[in-house]
Amino acid sequence: MAQIIDGTAAARAVRAAVQREVEGFQREFGSVPGLATVLVGDNAASATYVRSKHKACAEVGIASHGHELPAHTTQEELLHLVHALNQQPHISGILVQLPLPAHLDTDAVIDAIDPDKDVDGLHPINQARLFAGREGLRPCTPLGIMHLIDHTGIEIKGARAVVTGRSILVGKPVAFMLLERHATLTICHSRTRDLAEEVGRADILVAAIGHAEMIRGAWVRPGSVVIDVGINRLPDKRLVGDVEFAAARERAGFITPVPGGVGPMTVAMLMQNTLTAARRQLHRAR
Ligand code: NDP
């Protein structure tokens, strides 16, 4: 029976560590890191995510600056705001909540963010830094996944890691982070010929597909670490991951639940990224 990886507790510990470091930052520099959030339109889920980010900022002592723009905001207006935030020294990180309304060009908006304030780690320069194995801001969910894997105490170096999913947000960045840590890597996607066979080889499995319980418990390698990123709502309103949890738990060594696994880590890592960005900007300014 697998040990459950408690993402809620791990996220709490990360936030507590960030809080201590923010206090140290304030003592050293006389100011606190600042996170600007940009929310365009009235998507209820996006508004909830932004609220949870502001709440986390308040908890760790980071100053949050919310910018709420109407759904009819033009590309020029949005770019103007991003450019202004790039220039403001008290803003350490800029988070543009996605998805943007369809008339806006998301890529152009992300490209406009100063890469050193790109706390979501989505700017092409930060993606290139990850690809090249250079220091940079990494995306929050993959950072949280790596933190949870480390939390198990297993050695990543030399382990066979299988990532199912190759999105820009989760699959690809986490795959490169595992490679950076010397895992032997396989990336699976919708055209993978035999997903069960690939999953069966994984010492570390990261499932980021978005299909409810698609990865069957019987496929899971005994003793492996299973990180389930998927968040899927069933018709009966229950939330489940991409892995058939009950059966996988019988075989895995460690497994994340859904909810309460990867989900809480994302906002905690956003706090950590904002602190990292603030430090880097101060060093850049010196
Ligand atoms: P995307 O839809 O962008 O990507 C899904 C990936 O899964 C694609 O690469 C796709 O392959 C692959 N895929 C689809 N069908 C199959 C299949 N049958 N077999 C193997 N691979 C398949 O999703 P995201 O990466 O953004 O998100 C994945 C899941 O993680 C979602 O449930 C999302 O809600 C959740 N999520 C959770 C977060 C959190 O906990 N904080 C944050 C972000 C996401 P192909 O490229 O070939 O189409």
mmCIF file of C-alpha atoms and ligand atoms in Angstrom:
data_model
loop_
_atom_site.group_PDB
_atom_site.id
_atom_site.type_symbol
_atom_site.label_atom_id
_atom_site.label_comp_id
_atom_site.label_asym_id
_atom_site.label_seq_id
_atom_site.Cartn_x
_atom_site.Cartn_y
_atom_site.Cartn_z
ATOM 1 C CA MET A 1 0.000 0.000 0.000
ATOM 2 C CA ALA A 2 1.484 3.342 -1.080
ATOM 3 C CA GLN A 3 2.292 6.204 1.236
ATOM 4 C CA ILE A 4 0.117 9.194 0.447
ATOM 5 C CA ILE A 5 2.060 12.336 -0.465
ATOM 6 C CA ASP A 6 0.277 15.132 1.382
ATOM 7 C CA GLY A 7 0.445 18.134 -0.961
ATOM 8 C CA THR A 8 -1.542 20.335 1.397
ATOM 9 C CA ALA A 9 1.023 19.859 4.178
ATOM 10 C CA ALA A 10 3.973 20.212 1.779
ATOM 11 C CA ALA A 11 2.513 23.442 0.392
ATOM 12 C CA ARG A 12 2.002 24.772 3.910
ATOM 13 C CA ALA A 13 5.658 24.071 4.705
ATOM 14 C CA VAL A 14 6.799 25.869 1.526
ATOM 15 C CA ARG A 15 4.641 28.890 2.378
ATOM 16 C CA ALA A 16 6.034 28.953 5.940
ATOM 17 C CA ALA A 17 9.610 28.859 4.581
ATOM 18 C CA VAL A 18 8.820 31.657 2.113
ATOM 19 C CA GLN A 19 7.291 33.700 4.935
ATOM 20 C CA ARG A 20 10.510 33.404 6.972
ATOM 21 C CA GLU A 21 12.583 34.372 3.951
ATOM 22 C CA VAL A 22 10.344 37.343 3.173
ATOM 23 C CA GLU A 23 10.939 38.571 6.745
ATOM 24 C CA GLY A 24 14.684 38.281 6.154
ATOM 25 C CA PHE A 25 14.317 40.062 2.806
ATOM 26 C CA GLN A 26 12.488 42.926 4.489
ATOM 27 C CA ARG A 27 15.179 43.237 7.165
ATOM 28 C CA GLU A 28 17.890 43.289 4.521
ATOM 29 C CA PHE A 29 16.307 45.507 1.878
ATOM 30 C CA GLY A 30 13.613 47.466 3.745
ATOM 31 C CA SER A 31 10.850 46.353 1.382
ATOM 32 C CA VAL A 32 8.860 43.227 0.587
ATOM 33 C CA PRO A 33 8.518 41.424 -2.774
ATOM 34 C CA GLY A 34 5.470 42.465 -4.799
ATOM 35 C CA LEU A 35 3.255 40.363 -7.053
ATOM 36 C CA ALA A 36 1.040 42.013 -9.679
ATOM 37 C CA THR A 37 -1.886 39.950 -10.916
ATOM 38 C CA VAL A 38 -3.736 40.829 -14.093
ATOM 39 C CA LEU A 39 -7.246 39.480 -14.564
ATOM 40 C CA VAL A 40 -9.111 40.283 -17.774
ATOM 41 C CA GLY A 41 -12.856 39.658 -18.046
ATOM 42 C CA ASP A 42 -15.217 37.858 -15.715
ATOM 43 C CA ASN A 43 -14.278 34.182 -15.836
ATOM 44 C CA ALA A 44 -15.413 32.969 -12.397
ATOM 45 C CA ALA A 45 -12.767 30.216 -12.121
ATOM 46 C CA SER A 46 -9.974 32.668 -13.007
ATOM 47 C CA ALA A 47 -11.269 35.148 -10.415
ATOM 48 C CA THR A 48 -11.179 32.373 -7.791
ATOM 49 C CA TYR A 49 -7.586 31.446 -8.710
ATOM 50 C CA VAL A 50 -6.481 35.074 -8.490
ATOM 51 C CA ARG A 51 -8.167 35.466 -5.099
ATOM 52 C CA SER A 52 -6.333 32.390 -3.786
ATOM 53 C CA LYS A 53 -3.029 33.876 -4.999
ATOM 54 C CA HIS A 54 -3.722 37.162 -3.177
ATOM 55 C CA LYS A 55 -4.630 35.224 -0.040
ATOM 56 C CA ALA A 56 -1.342 33.309 -0.201
ATOM 57 C CA CYS A 57 0.572 36.591 -0.687
ATOM 58 C CA ALA A 58 -1.063 38.038 2.435
ATOM 59 C CA GLU A 59 -0.126 34.916 4.379
ATOM 60 C CA VAL A 60 3.574 34.990 3.458
ATOM 61 C CA GLY A 61 3.990 38.789 3.587
ATOM 62 C CA ILE A 62 4.286 39.450 -0.167
ATOM 63 C CA ALA A 63 2.480 42.627 -1.324
ATOM 64 C CA SER A 64 -0.126 41.816 -3.947
ATOM 65 C CA HIS A 65 -1.369 44.340 -6.492
ATOM 66 C CA GLY A 66 -4.521 43.248 -8.329
ATOM 67 C CA HIS A 67 -5.390 44.677 -11.749
ATOM 68 C CA GLU A 68 -8.867 43.803 -12.958
ATOM 69 C CA LEU A 69 -9.644 44.795 -16.519
ATOM 70 C CA PRO A 70 -12.978 44.515 -18.349
ATOM 71 C CA ALA A 71 -13.570 41.767 -20.936
ATOM 72 C CA HIS A 72 -13.464 44.317 -23.793
ATOM 73 C CA THR A 73 -9.880 45.430 -22.926
ATOM 74 C CA THR A 74 -7.836 45.840 -26.110
ATOM 75 C CA GLN A 75 -4.471 44.236 -26.817
ATOM 76 C CA GLU A 76 -2.845 47.683 -26.683
ATOM 77 C CA GLU A 77 -4.341 48.466 -23.279
ATOM 78 C CA LEU A 78 -3.188 45.139 -21.860
ATOM 79 C CA LEU A 79 0.317 45.498 -23.295
ATOM 80 C CA HIS A 80 0.471 49.035 -21.938
ATOM 81 C CA LEU A 81 -0.251 47.715 -18.428
ATOM 82 C CA VAL A 82 2.342 44.923 -18.727
ATOM 83 C CA HIS A 83 4.979 47.391 -19.926
ATOM 84 C CA ALA A 84 4.165 49.707 -17.017
ATOM 85 C CA LEU A 85 4.463 46.834 -14.496
ATOM 86 C CA ASN A 86 7.802 45.839 -16.037
ATOM 87 C CA GLN A 87 9.127 49.290 -15.121
ATOM 88 C CA GLN A 88 7.855 49.413 -11.525
ATOM 89 C CA PRO A 89 10.581 48.490 -9.017
ATOM 90 C CA HIS A 90 8.119 47.425 -6.293
ATOM 91 C CA ILE A 91 6.649 44.800 -8.658
ATOM 92 C CA SER A 92 8.853 41.689 -8.501
ATOM 93 C CA GLY A 93 6.532 39.318 -10.352
ATOM 94 C CA ILE A 94 3.785 39.685 -12.957
ATOM 95 C CA LEU A 95 1.103 37.067 -13.318
ATOM 96 C CA VAL A 96 -1.360 37.376 -16.187
ATOM 97 C CA GLN A 97 -4.172 34.965 -15.357
ATOM 98 C CA LEU A 98 -4.941 32.624 -18.266
ATOM 99 C CA PRO A 99 -7.014 31.984 -20.279
ATOM 100 C CA LEU A 100 -7.381 35.486 -21.703
ATOM 101 C CA PRO A 101 -10.532 36.408 -23.654
ATOM 102 C CA ALA A 102 -10.317 35.032 -27.222
ATOM 103 C CA HIS A 103 -9.753 38.404 -28.928
ATOM 104 C CA LEU A 104 -6.435 38.865 -27.081
ATOM 105 C CA ASP A 105 -3.125 37.429 -28.300
ATOM 106 C CA THR A 106 -1.868 35.409 -25.284
ATOM 107 C CA ASP A 107 1.587 34.733 -26.747
ATOM 108 C CA ALA A 108 2.197 38.436 -27.400
ATOM 109 C CA VAL A 109 1.171 39.290 -23.838
ATOM 110 C CA ILE A 110 3.480 36.659 -22.312
ATOM 111 C CA ASP A 111 6.302 37.795 -24.603
ATOM 112 C CA ALA A 112 5.852 41.351 -23.268
ATOM 113 C CA ILE A 113 6.532 40.375 -19.638
ATOM 114 C CA ASP A 114 10.069 41.057 -18.399
ATOM 115 C CA PRO A 115 11.503 37.480 -18.237
ATOM 116 C CA ASP A 116 12.909 38.240 -14.780
ATOM 117 C CA LYS A 117 9.370 39.096 -13.556
ATOM 118 C CA ASP A 118 7.762 36.107 -15.327
ATOM 119 C CA VAL A 119 6.804 34.197 -12.171
ATOM 120 C CA ASP A 120 4.658 31.762 -14.187
ATOM 121 C CA GLY A 121 7.797 30.706 -16.083
ATOM 122 C CA LEU A 122 6.005 30.823 -19.437
ATOM 123 C CA HIS A 123 8.119 33.422 -21.259
ATOM 124 C CA PRO A 124 10.073 31.860 -24.168
ATOM 125 C CA ILE A 125 13.324 33.078 -22.601
ATOM 126 C CA ASN A 126 12.577 31.151 -19.411
ATOM 127 C CA GLN A 127 11.558 28.109 -21.457
ATOM 128 C CA ALA A 128 14.866 28.372 -23.322
ATOM 129 C CA ARG A 129 16.763 28.688 -20.035
ATOM 130 C CA LEU A 130 15.111 25.481 -18.825
ATOM 131 C CA PHE A 131 15.911 23.746 -22.116
ATOM 132 C CA ALA A 132 19.533 24.899 -21.860
ATOM 133 C CA GLY A 133 19.821 23.938 -18.193
ATOM 134 C CA ARG A 134 20.430 27.569 -17.188
ATOM 135 C CA GLU A 135 19.124 29.421 -14.179
ATOM 136 C CA GLY A 136 15.697 30.998 -14.714
ATOM 137 C CA LEU A 137 12.145 31.159 -13.427
ATOM 138 C CA ARG A 138 10.495 27.745 -13.808
ATOM 139 C CA PRO A 139 6.725 27.173 -14.142
ATOM 140 C CA CYS A 140 4.946 26.717 -10.812
ATOM 141 C CA THR A 141 3.116 23.397 -11.220
ATOM 142 C CA PRO A 142 6.226 21.538 -12.472
ATOM 143 C CA LEU A 143 8.259 23.092 -9.624
ATOM 144 C CA GLY A 144 5.638 21.812 -7.189
ATOM 145 C CA ILE A 145 5.783 18.337 -8.753
ATOM 146 C CA MET A 146 9.575 18.220 -8.341
ATOM 147 C CA HIS A 147 9.216 19.333 -4.744
ATOM 148 C CA LEU A 148 6.784 16.483 -4.026
ATOM 149 C CA ILE A 149 9.057 13.917 -5.688
ATOM 150 C CA ASP A 150 11.976 15.177 -3.581
ATOM 151 C CA HIS A 151 9.743 14.973 -0.529
ATOM 152 C CA THR A 152 9.515 11.176 -0.941
ATOM 153 C CA GLY A 153 13.292 10.901 -0.527
ATOM 154 C CA ILE A 154 13.738 8.709 -3.609
ATOM 155 C CA GLU A 155 16.717 9.312 -5.843
ATOM 156 C CA ILE A 156 15.789 10.931 -9.169
ATOM 157 C CA LYS A 157 19.244 10.431 -10.681
ATOM 158 C CA GLY A 158 19.180 7.367 -12.916
ATOM 159 C CA ALA A 159 15.503 6.611 -12.203
ATOM 160 C CA ARG A 160 13.199 5.824 -15.123
ATOM 161 C CA ALA A 161 10.740 8.739 -15.290
ATOM 162 C CA VAL A 162 7.665 8.669 -17.489
ATOM 163 C CA VAL A 163 5.682 11.856 -18.091
ATOM 164 C CA THR A 164 2.296 11.430 -19.744
ATOM 165 C CA GLY A 165 1.342 14.712 -21.440
ATOM 166 C CA ARG A 166 3.509 17.227 -23.289
ATOM 167 C CA SER A 167 1.798 20.578 -22.664
ATOM 168 C CA ILE A 168 3.805 23.778 -22.336
ATOM 169 C CA LEU A 169 2.286 24.308 -18.889
ATOM 170 C CA VAL A 170 3.047 20.931 -17.293
ATOM 171 C CA GLY A 171 4.294 17.974 -19.374
ATOM 172 C CA LYS A 172 7.257 19.483 -21.229
ATOM 173 C CA PRO A 173 8.680 21.601 -18.390
ATOM 174 C CA VAL A 174 8.435 18.829 -15.801
ATOM 175 C CA ALA A 175 10.058 16.436 -18.279
ATOM 176 C CA PHE A 176 13.021 18.792 -18.705
ATOM 177 C CA MET A 177 13.302 19.291 -14.947
ATOM 178 C CA LEU A 178 13.475 15.520 -14.480
ATOM 179 C CA LEU A 179 16.102 15.314 -17.220
ATOM 180 C CA GLU A 180 18.047 18.141 -15.562
ATOM 181 C CA ARG A 181 18.082 15.960 -12.431
ATOM 182 C CA HIS A 182 19.449 13.028 -14.455
ATOM 183 C CA ALA A 183 16.348 10.847 -14.734
ATOM 184 C CA THR A 184 16.081 8.606 -17.789
ATOM 185 C CA LEU A 185 13.123 10.193 -19.459
ATOM 186 C CA THR A 186 10.155 9.065 -21.562
ATOM 187 C CA ILE A 187 7.449 11.527 -22.666
ATOM 188 C CA CYS A 188 4.096 10.037 -23.685
ATOM 189 C CA HIS A 189 1.217 11.773 -25.500
ATOM 190 C CA SER A 190 -1.951 11.039 -27.435
ATOM 191 C CA ARG A 191 -0.048 9.183 -30.192
ATOM 192 C CA THR A 192 1.956 6.922 -27.861
ATOM 193 C CA ARG A 193 1.479 3.375 -29.090
ATOM 194 C CA ASP A 194 1.272 1.467 -25.828
ATOM 195 C CA LEU A 195 0.710 3.735 -22.828
ATOM 196 C CA ALA A 196 0.285 0.819 -20.400
ATOM 197 C CA GLU A 197 3.704 -0.577 -21.333
ATOM 198 C CA GLU A 198 5.419 2.813 -20.917
ATOM 199 C CA VAL A 199 3.721 3.446 -17.560
ATOM 200 C CA GLY A 200 4.716 -0.028 -16.378
ATOM 201 C CA ARG A 201 8.401 0.890 -16.750
ATOM 202 C CA ALA A 202 8.192 4.057 -14.645
ATOM 203 C CA ASP A 203 10.011 4.384 -11.333
ATOM 204 C CA ILE A 204 8.543 7.913 -11.335
ATOM 205 C CA LEU A 205 5.259 8.551 -13.130
ATOM 206 C CA VAL A 206 3.927 12.076 -13.700
ATOM 207 C CA ALA A 207 0.417 11.949 -15.161
ATOM 208 C CA ALA A 208 -0.746 15.216 -16.794
ATOM 209 C CA ILE A 209 -3.359 14.291 -19.371
ATOM 210 C CA GLY A 210 -6.723 15.608 -18.202
ATOM 211 C CA HIS A 211 -8.723 12.343 -18.656
ATOM 212 C CA ALA A 212 -10.388 10.929 -15.541
ATOM 213 C CA GLU A 213 -8.588 7.837 -14.191
ATOM 214 C CA MET A 214 -7.255 6.960 -17.636
ATOM 215 C CA ILE A 215 -4.081 5.463 -16.171
ATOM 216 C CA ARG A 216 -5.196 2.168 -14.711
ATOM 217 C CA GLY A 217 -3.858 1.054 -11.356
ATOM 218 C CA ALA A 218 -2.795 -2.299 -12.813
ATOM 219 C CA TRP A 219 -0.324 -0.515 -15.151
ATOM 220 C CA VAL A 220 1.607 1.074 -12.262
ATOM 221 C CA ARG A 221 5.037 -0.335 -11.485
ATOM 222 C CA PRO A 222 5.160 -1.774 -7.956
ATOM 223 C CA GLY A 223 6.957 0.578 -5.547
ATOM 224 C CA SER A 224 6.963 3.542 -7.935
ATOM 225 C CA VAL A 225 6.269 7.222 -7.220
ATOM 226 C CA VAL A 226 3.009 8.343 -8.820
ATOM 227 C CA ILE A 227 2.356 12.069 -9.183
ATOM 228 C CA ASP A 228 -1.131 12.753 -10.481
ATOM 229 C CA VAL A 229 -1.503 16.259 -11.903
ATOM 230 C CA GLY A 230 -4.919 15.722 -13.501
ATOM 231 C CA ILE A 231 -7.978 17.503 -12.169
ATOM 232 C CA ASN A 232 -11.148 16.042 -13.639
ATOM 233 C CA ARG A 233 -14.709 16.654 -12.516
ATOM 234 C CA LEU A 234 -16.998 13.621 -12.825
ATOM 235 C CA PRO A 235 -20.719 13.966 -13.654
ATOM 236 C CA ASP A 236 -21.468 13.295 -9.959
ATOM 237 C CA LYS A 237 -19.264 16.386 -9.183
ATOM 238 C CA ARG A 238 -16.438 14.354 -7.599
ATOM 239 C CA LEU A 239 -12.886 15.470 -8.441
ATOM 240 C CA VAL A 240 -10.527 12.738 -9.641
ATOM 241 C CA GLY A 241 -7.077 12.643 -11.169
ATOM 242 C CA ASP A 242 -5.711 10.977 -14.299
ATOM 243 C CA VAL A 243 -4.752 7.860 -12.319
ATOM 244 C CA GLU A 244 -7.142 5.213 -11.028
ATOM 245 C CA PHE A 245 -6.243 6.085 -7.456
ATOM 246 C CA ALA A 246 -7.608 3.182 -5.380
ATOM 247 C CA ALA A 247 -5.995 0.483 -7.555
ATOM 248 C CA ALA A 248 -2.758 2.427 -8.119
ATOM 249 C CA ARG A 249 -2.400 2.939 -4.383
ATOM 250 C CA GLU A 250 -2.232 -0.837 -3.925
ATOM 251 C CA ARG A 251 0.880 -1.022 -6.135
ATOM 252 C CA ALA A 252 2.754 2.293 -5.884
ATOM 253 C CA GLY A 253 5.303 3.201 -3.205
ATOM 254 C CA PHE A 254 4.122 6.818 -3.004
ATOM 255 C CA ILE A 255 1.106 8.480 -4.583
ATOM 256 C CA THR A 256 -0.488 11.942 -4.615
ATOM 257 C CA PRO A 257 -4.224 12.196 -3.974
ATOM 258 C CA VAL A 258 -6.607 14.388 -5.992
ATOM 259 C CA PRO A 259 -7.513 16.799 -4.532
ATOM 260 C CA GLY A 260 -4.788 17.549 -1.987
ATOM 261 C CA GLY A 261 -1.728 16.495 -4.001
ATOM 262 C CA VAL A 262 -0.185 18.654 -6.727
ATOM 263 C CA GLY A 263 -2.984 21.254 -6.683
ATOM 264 C CA PRO A 264 -1.995 23.127 -3.480
ATOM 265 C CA MET A 265 1.679 23.211 -4.529
ATOM 266 C CA THR A 266 1.155 25.512 -7.508
ATOM 267 C CA VAL A 267 0.298 28.636 -5.495
ATOM 268 C CA ALA A 268 3.019 27.865 -2.921
ATOM 269 C CA MET A 269 5.621 27.714 -5.702
ATOM 270 C CA LEU A 270 4.273 30.994 -7.108
ATOM 271 C CA MET A 271 5.143 32.573 -3.752
ATOM 272 C CA GLN A 272 8.619 31.055 -3.917
ATOM 273 C CA ASN A 273 9.082 32.280 -7.504
ATOM 274 C CA THR A 274 8.037 35.817 -6.549
ATOM 275 C CA LEU A 275 10.651 35.857 -3.783
ATOM 276 C CA THR A 276 13.293 34.459 -6.156
ATOM 277 C CA ALA A 277 12.396 37.104 -8.757
ATOM 278 C CA ALA A 278 12.613 39.889 -6.150
ATOM 279 C CA ARG A 279 16.078 38.775 -5.056
ATOM 280 C CA ARG A 280 17.308 38.497 -8.607
ATOM 281 C CA GLN A 281 16.081 41.975 -9.510
ATOM 282 C CA LEU A 282 17.832 43.509 -6.525
ATOM 283 C CA HIS A 283 21.081 41.818 -7.466
ATOM 284 C CA ARG A 284 20.606 42.959 -11.058
ATOM 285 C CA ALA A 285 20.110 46.547 -9.867
ATOM 286 C CA ARG A 286 23.276 46.538 -7.751
HETATM 287 P P1 NDP B 1 -3.360 19.758 -21.974
HETATM 288 O O1 NDP B 1 -4.736 19.440 -22.455
HETATM 289 O O2 NDP B 1 -2.711 21.016 -22.449
HETATM 290 O O3 NDP B 1 -2.389 18.547 -22.359
HETATM 291 C C1 NDP B 1 -2.789 17.231 -22.210
HETATM 292 C C2 NDP B 1 -1.708 16.309 -22.693
HETATM 293 O O4 NDP B 1 -2.169 14.987 -22.548
HETATM 294 C C3 NDP B 1 -1.345 16.508 -24.169
HETATM 295 O O5 NDP B 1 0.042 16.537 -24.330
HETATM 296 C C4 NDP B 1 -1.962 15.278 -24.848
HETATM 297 O O6 NDP B 1 -1.224 14.771 -25.922
HETATM 298 C C5 NDP B 1 -1.927 14.251 -23.720
HETATM 299 N N1 NDP B 1 -2.947 13.240 -23.965
HETATM 300 C C6 NDP B 1 -4.229 13.416 -24.313
HETATM 301 N N2 NDP B 1 -4.835 12.232 -24.485
HETATM 302 C C7 NDP B 1 -3.904 11.274 -24.248
HETATM 303 C C8 NDP B 1 -3.916 9.872 -24.274
HETATM 304 N N3 NDP B 1 -5.008 9.199 -24.602
HETATM 305 N N4 NDP B 1 -2.771 9.223 -23.961
HETATM 306 C C9 NDP B 1 -1.644 9.891 -23.644
HETATM 307 N N5 NDP B 1 -1.580 11.250 -23.605
HETATM 308 C C10 NDP B 1 -2.691 11.927 -23.897
HETATM 309 O O7 NDP B 1 -3.434 19.692 -20.394
HETATM 310 P P2 NDP B 1 -2.481 20.329 -19.251
HETATM 311 O O8 NDP B 1 -1.107 19.805 -19.374
HETATM 312 O O9 NDP B 1 -2.670 21.790 -19.169
HETATM 313 O O10 NDP B 1 -3.177 19.702 -17.956
HETATM 314 C C11 NDP B 1 -3.226 18.313 -17.729
HETATM 315 C C12 NDP B 1 -4.071 18.040 -16.494
HETATM 316 O O11 NDP B 1 -3.449 18.662 -15.373
HETATM 317 C C13 NDP B 1 -5.476 18.630 -16.543
HETATM 318 O O12 NDP B 1 -6.357 17.762 -15.863
HETATM 319 C C14 NDP B 1 -5.354 19.940 -15.789
HETATM 320 O O13 NDP B 1 -6.594 20.318 -15.184
HETATM 321 C C15 NDP B 1 -4.353 19.553 -14.728
HETATM 322 N N6 NDP B 1 -3.569 20.686 -14.216
HETATM 323 C C16 NDP B 1 -3.431 20.804 -12.854
HETATM 324 C C17 NDP B 1 -2.711 21.824 -12.309
HETATM 325 C C18 NDP B 1 -2.580 21.895 -10.826
HETATM 326 O O14 NDP B 1 -2.771 20.940 -10.137
HETATM 327 N N7 NDP B 1 -2.234 22.996 -10.256
HETATM 328 C C19 NDP B 1 -2.088 22.864 -13.147
HETATM 329 C C20 NDP B 1 -2.209 22.606 -14.563
HETATM 330 C C21 NDP B 1 -2.937 21.558 -15.053
HETATM 331 P P3 NDP B 1 -1.059 15.556 -27.349
HETATM 332 O O15 NDP B 1 0.013 16.565 -27.069
HETATM 333 O O16 NDP B 1 -0.641 14.505 -28.278
HETATM 334 O O17 NDP B 1 -2.390 16.170 -27.652
#
